[in-house]
Amino acid sequence: MRPTTTLLNYLRSLPSHRGVKEGCAEGDCGACTVVLAEPAKDGGLTYRAVDSCLVFLPMIDGKQVITVENLRSPSGELHPVQEAIVGSHGSQCGFCTPGFLMSMFALFKSGAAPPEDRILDALAGNLCRCTGYRSIVDAAREACARGPRDHFSDSERRVSEALLNFPHDLFAVRTPGRTYIRPASIDEALAALVDIPGATVVAGGTDAALRVTKRHEELGCVIDIGGVPGLKTVERADGEIVIGAGIPLADAPLILGKEFPALVESLVLFGSTQVRNCATIGGNLGTASPIGDLAPVLMAYRARVVLRSARGSRRMPLEEFLTGYRTNALGPGELVAAVAIPPPGGALVRSYKVSRRRDLDIATLSAGFRLELDGAGRVASLVLAYGGMAERTRRASNAERALTGKPWSRERVERALQSLDADFTPINDVRGSAQFRALAAKNVLLRFWDDSRGGR
């Protein structure tokens, strides 16, 4: 096995764990869903559904892996989620069903009777090819109403203690020509960056895994910083929140609470539950994707990126950190340590995403807007940040200048729409034409004006 062998391919190599299936190998279909359990603060376990096609095998070190074969009790009884899906006639051809069951199992273990929107979100990362979703949603609702106790419950504390006692020192896997390193501290991570300057740094692996599964690249050395405790901290000072780069996106809404609603809203539309359980804020920004969902709204919140190296730390505005197509301002031996988000104060901040479907889709265009008015209703401060319109996420500087200092009226906004043509020269690709993007960018700005007037 190579260090970049995926958990999916490893499980498929075992005769007793072939219930997991490969559909897309890019985290879109959910057929490969398994559940990873880790120690929780209460002494039990936290269960997370993940796409095993996006997880490199060494990443499961220190975690419990649960597959569909493990759902039956030792005495052979069906798990409540299995009973529910059989009873609701939600069982399918067998290709998709195991992934649905594992997503339902993770939801089942999270607590009793989740609201409907949470059920739908938990299943959004699994594609149904046979029966349709109604019977599957019914099964999830019925199973979760029974409560989280099952045959796993009696051993949770024992498993949690075993995982906590597992060695958490620097972990490395080396095979001819390939190396995987998981540092146990920030200092170890920074030292590894200096020792191996050309290494691929991952914090969740959802982007790097595609290089292996879809492009068939050979990653010579992977430095996995996703398990570094120092990158999973949350600090607050003067209202500002500093979120560690290694915190999974799935945890961010609970951390952000009601202070940053536009950012929370964008996270709900980010990939699927399986993807958000692995993907991290630092990883999303570090890839410098021009269509990344988080960059526009974080620019609207005037976020700064915290960078760390052996020489010390520095902060820079996100718009300066993103320097070009898939490029950023990281220097040699430097990594993204955190994102600092100041409170919006009285500013209105909104996020928008234009895509072919609501759930689990790459944005054709994304936007993050910020508006502050003076006492006379004129624009005192404005941020219009767009993703998918250029080689990187950028602000519409011409449109901002056309509106700043002017009355915030529909007439003024309509006049400023033409300035967007000078700000961007969008491209044609499979997600949308340049003409569509140019029109959508203007319509989104009009939507923002309407929202600012109470239209939303």
Coordinates of C-alpha atoms in Angstrom, one line a residue:
M1 CA 0.0 0.0 0.0
R2 CA 1.1 3.5 -0.8
P3 CA 0.8 6.4 1.7
T4 CA -1.8 7.9 -0.7
T5 CA -3.8 4.8 -1.0
T6 CA -7.4 5.8 -0.2
L7 CA -9.4 4.2 2.6
L8 CA -11.9 3.2 -0.1
N9 CA -9.4 1.2 -2.1
Y10 CA -8.0 -0.4 1.1
L11 CA -11.4 -1.5 2.2
R12 CA -12.3 -2.8 -1.2
S13 CA -9.1 -5.0 -1.0
L14 CA -10.6 -6.8 2.0
P15 CA -13.0 -9.6 1.3
S16 CA -15.1 -8.7 4.4
H17 CA -15.5 -5.0 3.7
R18 CA -16.7 -4.7 0.1
G19 CA -20.0 -3.1 1.0
V20 CA -18.3 0.2 0.4
K21 CA -18.6 1.1 -3.3
E22 CA -16.8 3.4 -5.7
G23 CA -19.1 5.6 -7.7
C24 CA -17.3 8.8 -8.6
A25 CA -14.1 8.8 -6.6
E26 CA -14.4 12.5 -6.0
G27 CA -16.8 12.9 -3.0
D28 CA -19.9 13.6 -5.0
C29 CA -22.0 10.3 -4.9
G30 CA -21.7 9.1 -1.3
A31 CA -21.5 5.4 -2.3
C32 CA -18.2 5.1 -0.4
T33 CA -19.4 6.6 2.8
V34 CA -18.0 5.2 6.0
V35 CA -18.0 6.5 9.6
L36 CA -15.0 7.6 11.6
A37 CA -15.3 7.7 15.4
E38 CA -13.1 9.8 17.6
P39 CA -13.0 10.5 21.3
A40 CA -15.5 13.1 22.5
K41 CA -15.2 15.5 25.4
D42 CA -17.8 13.6 27.4
G43 CA -15.8 10.4 27.3
G44 CA -17.8 8.9 24.5
L45 CA -17.3 9.0 20.8
T46 CA -18.0 11.5 18.0
Y47 CA -19.2 9.8 14.8
R48 CA -18.5 11.5 11.5
A49 CA -19.6 10.3 8.0
V50 CA -16.9 10.7 5.4
D51 CA -16.3 9.9 1.8
S52 CA -13.6 7.2 2.0
C53 CA -12.5 8.0 -1.5
L54 CA -11.1 11.3 -0.1
V55 CA -9.3 9.9 2.9
F56 CA -5.7 8.7 2.6
L57 CA -5.2 5.5 4.5
P58 CA -2.7 6.9 7.1
M59 CA -5.3 9.5 8.1
I60 CA -7.3 6.9 10.0
D61 CA -4.5 6.3 12.4
G62 CA -6.0 6.7 15.9
K63 CA -9.6 6.5 14.7
Q64 CA -12.3 3.8 14.7
V65 CA -13.5 2.9 11.2
I66 CA -17.1 1.7 10.9
T67 CA -18.4 0.2 7.7
V68 CA -21.8 -1.1 6.7
E69 CA -20.6 -4.6 7.6
N70 CA -20.3 -3.5 11.2
L71 CA -23.9 -2.3 11.6
R72 CA -25.3 -5.7 12.6
S73 CA -25.1 -6.5 16.2
P74 CA -22.7 -9.3 17.3
S75 CA -25.8 -11.5 17.7
G76 CA -26.8 -10.8 14.1
E77 CA -29.7 -8.4 14.6
L78 CA -30.1 -5.5 12.2
H79 CA -29.2 -2.0 13.3
P80 CA -32.1 0.4 13.8
V81 CA -31.2 2.3 10.6
Q82 CA -31.2 -1.0 8.7
E83 CA -34.5 -2.0 10.1
A84 CA -36.0 1.4 9.2
I85 CA -34.8 1.4 5.6
V86 CA -36.1 -2.1 5.1
G87 CA -39.4 -1.2 6.7
S88 CA -39.8 2.0 4.6
H89 CA -39.0 0.1 1.3
G90 CA -35.9 2.4 0.9
S91 CA -33.5 -0.4 0.1
Q92 CA -32.1 0.0 -3.4
C93 CA -30.0 -2.1 -5.8
G94 CA -27.2 -2.5 -3.2
F95 CA -24.8 0.0 -4.8
C96 CA -26.0 3.1 -3.1
T97 CA -27.7 1.7 0.0
P98 CA -24.6 1.0 2.1
G99 CA -23.6 4.7 1.7
F100 CA -27.1 5.9 2.7
L101 CA -27.0 3.6 5.7
M102 CA -23.7 5.0 6.9
S103 CA -24.9 8.6 6.6
M104 CA -28.0 7.6 8.5
F105 CA -25.9 5.8 11.1
A106 CA -23.8 8.9 11.8
L107 CA -27.0 11.0 12.1
F108 CA -28.5 8.4 14.4
K109 CA -25.5 8.5 16.7
S110 CA -25.6 12.3 16.9
G111 CA -28.8 12.5 19.0
A112 CA -32.5 11.7 19.0
A113 CA -35.1 13.2 16.6
P114 CA -33.1 15.7 14.5
P115 CA -35.1 18.4 12.6
E116 CA -36.2 17.7 9.0
D117 CA -33.6 20.1 7.5
R118 CA -30.8 18.3 9.3
I119 CA -32.0 14.9 8.0
L120 CA -32.0 16.3 4.4
D121 CA -28.6 17.8 4.9
A122 CA -27.2 14.5 6.2
L123 CA -28.4 12.7 3.1
A124 CA -27.6 15.4 0.6
G125 CA -24.2 13.8 -0.1
N126 CA -25.7 10.5 -1.2
L127 CA -27.1 10.1 -4.7
C128 CA -30.1 7.9 -5.1
R129 CA -30.4 5.9 -8.3
C130 CA -33.4 3.7 -7.7
T131 CA -36.1 4.4 -5.2
G132 CA -36.1 8.2 -4.8
Y133 CA -35.5 10.0 -1.5
R134 CA -38.9 10.0 0.2
S135 CA -38.7 6.4 1.5
I136 CA -35.0 7.0 2.6
V137 CA -35.9 10.2 4.4
D138 CA -38.8 8.4 6.1
A139 CA -36.4 5.7 7.2
A140 CA -33.9 8.3 8.7
R141 CA -36.7 10.0 10.5
E142 CA -38.0 6.8 12.0
A143 CA -34.6 5.4 13.0
C144 CA -33.5 8.7 14.7
A145 CA -36.7 8.9 16.6
R146 CA -35.7 5.8 18.5
G147 CA -32.6 7.5 20.1
P148 CA -28.9 7.0 19.7
R149 CA -28.5 3.8 21.8
D150 CA -27.4 0.7 19.9
H151 CA -24.9 -2.1 20.3
F152 CA -22.1 0.3 19.8
S153 CA -23.1 2.3 22.9
D154 CA -21.9 -0.2 25.5
S155 CA -18.3 -0.1 24.2
E156 CA -18.0 3.6 23.5
R157 CA -16.1 4.6 26.6
R158 CA -13.8 1.7 26.3
V159 CA -13.1 2.5 22.6
S160 CA -12.7 6.2 23.5
E161 CA -10.1 5.4 26.2
A162 CA -8.2 3.1 23.8
L163 CA -8.1 5.9 21.2
L164 CA -7.0 8.5 23.7
N165 CA -4.2 6.2 24.8
F166 CA -3.1 5.6 21.2
P167 CA 0.4 7.2 20.6
H168 CA -0.1 10.7 19.3
D169 CA 3.6 11.4 18.5
L170 CA 4.9 12.3 15.0
F171 CA 3.6 9.6 12.7
A172 CA 5.3 8.7 9.4
V173 CA 4.8 6.2 6.6
R174 CA 7.6 5.7 4.1
T175 CA 7.6 3.6 1.0
P176 CA 10.0 3.7 -1.9
G177 CA 9.7 7.2 -3.4
R178 CA 6.8 8.3 -1.2
T179 CA 6.4 9.6 2.3
Y180 CA 3.5 10.6 4.6
I181 CA 4.1 12.6 7.7
R182 CA 1.6 13.6 10.3
P183 CA 3.2 16.1 12.8
A184 CA 1.9 16.1 16.4
S185 CA 2.6 19.9 16.9
I186 CA 2.9 23.1 15.0
D187 CA 6.7 23.1 15.6
E188 CA 7.0 19.6 14.1
A189 CA 4.9 20.7 11.1
L190 CA 7.1 23.8 10.5
A191 CA 10.2 21.7 10.8
A192 CA 8.9 19.3 8.3
L193 CA 8.1 22.1 5.9
V194 CA 11.8 23.3 6.1
D195 CA 13.2 19.8 5.7
I196 CA 10.9 18.9 2.7
P197 CA 10.2 22.2 0.9
G198 CA 8.4 20.6 -2.0
A199 CA 5.9 18.5 0.1
T200 CA 2.1 18.6 -0.5
V201 CA 0.5 20.1 2.7
V202 CA -3.0 18.9 3.5
A203 CA -5.3 19.8 6.3
G204 CA -8.3 17.7 5.3
G205 CA -7.2 16.2 2.0
T206 CA -10.5 16.7 0.1
D207 CA -8.6 18.7 -2.7
A208 CA -5.3 16.8 -2.7
A209 CA -7.2 13.5 -2.8
L210 CA -8.7 14.4 -6.2
R211 CA -5.2 14.8 -7.6
V212 CA -4.6 11.2 -6.8
T213 CA -8.1 9.7 -7.7
K214 CA -8.9 11.8 -10.8
R215 CA -5.6 13.1 -12.2
H216 CA -3.6 10.0 -11.1
E217 CA -0.8 12.1 -9.7
E218 CA 2.0 10.6 -7.6
L219 CA 2.4 12.8 -4.5
G220 CA 6.0 12.2 -3.4
C221 CA 5.6 13.6 0.1
V222 CA 2.4 14.5 2.0
I223 CA 2.6 16.5 5.3
D224 CA -0.8 16.1 7.0
I225 CA -1.4 18.9 9.4
G226 CA -5.1 18.1 10.0
G227 CA -4.4 16.4 13.3
V228 CA -2.2 19.2 14.9
P229 CA -4.0 20.3 18.1
G230 CA -2.5 23.8 17.8
L231 CA -4.4 24.3 14.5
K232 CA -7.7 23.4 16.0
T233 CA -8.0 26.2 18.6
V234 CA -10.6 29.0 18.7
E235 CA -9.7 32.3 20.4
R236 CA -11.7 35.5 20.9
A237 CA -10.3 39.0 21.6
D238 CA -12.1 42.3 21.2
G239 CA -14.9 40.6 19.5
E240 CA -12.6 39.1 16.8
I241 CA -12.7 35.4 16.4
V242 CA -9.6 33.5 15.4
I243 CA -10.4 30.0 14.0
G244 CA -7.7 27.5 13.7
A245 CA -7.0 26.3 10.1
G246 CA -7.4 22.7 11.1
I247 CA -11.0 22.9 12.3
P248 CA -13.4 21.0 10.0
L249 CA -16.0 23.0 8.2
A250 CA -18.7 20.9 9.8
D251 CA -17.8 22.4 13.2
A252 CA -17.5 26.0 12.1
P253 CA -21.3 26.9 12.3
L254 CA -21.4 26.0 16.0
I255 CA -18.3 28.1 16.6
L256 CA -19.5 31.1 14.6
G257 CA -23.0 31.0 16.2
K258 CA -25.2 34.0 15.2
E259 CA -22.4 36.5 14.9
F260 CA -21.5 35.8 11.3
P261 CA -24.7 34.6 9.6
A262 CA -23.5 35.1 6.0
L263 CA -20.5 32.8 6.6
V264 CA -22.7 30.2 8.3
E265 CA -25.1 30.3 5.3
S266 CA -22.2 29.7 2.9
L267 CA -21.0 26.8 4.9
V268 CA -24.4 25.0 4.7
L269 CA -24.1 25.1 0.9
F270 CA -20.4 23.9 1.0
G271 CA -20.2 20.4 -0.4
S272 CA -21.9 17.7 1.7
T273 CA -21.8 16.6 5.3
Q274 CA -19.2 14.0 4.3
V275 CA -17.0 16.6 2.7
R276 CA -17.4 19.2 5.5
N277 CA -16.4 16.6 8.1
C278 CA -13.0 16.4 6.4
A279 CA -12.5 19.8 4.7
T280 CA -11.0 22.7 6.8
I281 CA -11.0 26.4 6.6
G282 CA -7.3 26.6 6.2
G283 CA -7.3 24.0 3.5
N284 CA -10.0 25.8 1.5
L285 CA -8.2 29.1 1.5
G286 CA -4.7 27.5 1.0
T287 CA -5.8 25.9 -2.3
A288 CA -6.5 29.5 -3.6
S289 CA -9.3 28.1 -5.9
P290 CA -10.9 30.9 -8.0
I291 CA -14.3 29.4 -7.3
G292 CA -13.8 28.6 -3.5
D293 CA -17.0 29.3 -1.7
L294 CA -15.5 30.8 1.5
A295 CA -13.1 33.4 0.1
P296 CA -15.8 36.0 -1.1
V297 CA -17.7 36.0 2.1
L298 CA -14.6 36.1 4.2
M299 CA -13.4 39.1 2.2
A300 CA -16.7 40.7 3.0
Y301 CA -16.1 40.2 6.7
R302 CA -12.6 41.6 6.2
A303 CA -10.9 38.5 7.4
R304 CA -7.2 38.2 7.8
V305 CA -5.1 35.1 7.3
V306 CA -2.7 34.1 10.1
L307 CA 0.5 32.6 8.7
R308 CA 3.1 30.7 10.8
S309 CA 6.7 29.8 10.1
A310 CA 9.7 29.0 12.1
R311 CA 10.6 32.7 12.0
G312 CA 7.3 33.7 13.6
S313 CA 3.8 34.7 12.5
R314 CA 2.2 37.4 10.4
R315 CA -1.3 38.5 9.4
M316 CA -2.5 39.7 6.0
P317 CA -5.9 40.6 4.5
L318 CA -7.4 37.6 2.6
E319 CA -7.5 39.6 -0.7
E320 CA -3.7 40.1 -0.5
F321 CA -3.1 36.4 0.4
L322 CA -4.7 35.2 -2.8
T323 CA -2.3 36.2 -5.5
G324 CA -3.4 34.4 -8.7
Y325 CA -4.8 31.2 -10.1
R326 CA -4.2 28.6 -7.4
T327 CA -1.4 30.7 -5.9
N328 CA -1.1 32.4 -2.6
A329 CA 1.4 34.5 -0.6
L330 CA 2.7 31.6 1.5
G331 CA 6.5 31.9 1.8
P332 CA 9.0 29.0 2.1
G333 CA 8.4 27.0 5.3
E334 CA 5.1 28.8 6.0
L335 CA 1.6 27.5 6.6
V336 CA -1.9 28.8 7.1
A337 CA -2.4 28.7 10.9
A338 CA -5.8 30.4 11.4
V339 CA -8.3 32.9 10.0
A340 CA -9.1 36.0 12.0
I341 CA -12.6 37.4 11.5
P342 CA -13.5 40.8 13.1
P343 CA -17.1 41.5 14.1
P344 CA -19.2 43.1 11.4
G345 CA -20.5 45.8 13.7
G346 CA -23.3 47.6 12.0
A347 CA -22.4 46.5 8.5
L348 CA -24.7 44.3 6.4
V349 CA -22.9 41.2 5.1
R350 CA -24.4 38.7 2.6
S351 CA -23.2 35.7 0.7
Y352 CA -24.5 34.4 -2.6
K353 CA -23.9 31.2 -4.6
V354 CA -25.0 30.6 -8.2
S355 CA -24.8 27.0 -9.2
R356 CA -26.7 24.4 -11.3
R357 CA -28.2 22.8 -8.2
R358 CA -28.5 23.9 -4.6
D359 CA -26.7 21.0 -2.8
L360 CA -23.3 19.5 -3.5
D361 CA -22.3 21.6 -6.5
I362 CA -19.4 23.7 -7.5
A363 CA -20.2 27.4 -7.8
T364 CA -20.5 29.0 -11.2
L365 CA -20.3 32.3 -9.4
S366 CA -20.1 33.2 -5.7
A367 CA -20.2 36.6 -4.0
G368 CA -19.6 38.2 -0.6
F369 CA -20.9 41.7 -0.1
R370 CA -20.6 44.2 2.7
L371 CA -22.4 47.5 3.1
E372 CA -22.2 50.4 5.6
L373 CA -24.3 53.5 5.2
D374 CA -23.8 56.9 6.8
G375 CA -26.5 58.9 8.5
A376 CA -27.7 60.3 5.2
G377 CA -28.2 56.9 3.6
R378 CA -25.0 57.2 1.5
V379 CA -22.5 54.4 1.0
A380 CA -19.8 54.9 3.6
S381 CA -18.0 51.6 2.9
L382 CA -18.6 48.8 0.4
V383 CA -17.0 45.4 -0.4
L384 CA -18.1 43.6 -3.5
A385 CA -16.1 40.3 -3.7
Y386 CA -16.7 37.8 -6.5
G387 CA -15.5 34.2 -7.0
G388 CA -15.7 32.5 -10.4
M389 CA -15.2 35.8 -12.3
A390 CA -11.5 35.9 -12.6
E391 CA -8.3 33.9 -12.0
R392 CA -8.8 34.4 -8.3
T393 CA -11.5 35.8 -5.9
R394 CA -11.3 39.5 -6.4
R395 CA -13.2 42.7 -5.4
A396 CA -15.1 44.7 -8.0
S397 CA -13.1 47.9 -7.4
N398 CA -14.7 49.9 -10.2
A399 CA -18.2 49.1 -9.1
E400 CA -17.2 49.9 -5.4
R401 CA -15.9 53.3 -6.4
A402 CA -19.0 54.0 -8.5
L403 CA -21.2 53.5 -5.5
T404 CA -19.1 54.7 -2.5
G405 CA -20.3 58.1 -1.3
K406 CA -23.5 57.9 -3.4
P407 CA -27.0 57.3 -2.1
W408 CA -27.8 53.6 -1.8
S409 CA -30.7 53.5 -4.3
R410 CA -31.7 51.1 -7.0
E411 CA -31.0 53.8 -9.6
R412 CA -27.4 54.2 -8.4
V413 CA -26.9 50.4 -8.3
E414 CA -28.3 50.0 -11.8
R415 CA -25.8 52.6 -13.0
A416 CA -23.0 50.9 -11.3
L417 CA -23.7 47.5 -12.9
Q418 CA -21.8 48.5 -16.1
S419 CA -18.7 49.0 -14.0
L420 CA -18.7 45.2 -13.4
D421 CA -17.8 44.8 -17.1
A422 CA -14.6 46.7 -16.5
D423 CA -13.9 44.8 -13.3
F424 CA -14.0 41.3 -14.8
T425 CA -13.5 39.3 -18.0
P426 CA -15.1 36.0 -17.0
I427 CA -14.3 32.7 -18.8
N428 CA -16.4 30.1 -20.6
D429 CA -16.3 26.6 -19.1
V430 CA -18.6 23.7 -18.4
R431 CA -20.3 25.5 -15.4
G432 CA -21.3 28.6 -17.4
S433 CA -20.5 30.9 -20.2
A434 CA -18.8 34.2 -19.9
Q435 CA -22.0 35.9 -20.9
F436 CA -24.0 34.1 -18.2
R437 CA -21.4 34.9 -15.5
A438 CA -21.4 38.6 -16.5
L439 CA -25.2 38.8 -16.3
A440 CA -25.4 36.7 -13.0
A441 CA -22.8 39.0 -11.4
K442 CA -25.1 42.0 -12.1
N443 CA -28.2 40.2 -11.0
V444 CA -26.6 39.2 -7.7
L445 CA -25.7 42.8 -6.9
L446 CA -29.3 43.8 -7.6
R447 CA -30.4 41.0 -5.3
F448 CA -28.1 42.4 -2.6
W449 CA -29.7 45.8 -3.0
D450 CA -33.2 44.2 -2.6
D451 CA -32.0 42.2 0.4
S452 CA -30.6 45.4 2.0
R453 CA -34.1 47.0 1.7
G454 CA -35.8 44.1 3.5
G455 CA -36.6 42.1 0.4
R456 CA -35.2 39.0 2.1

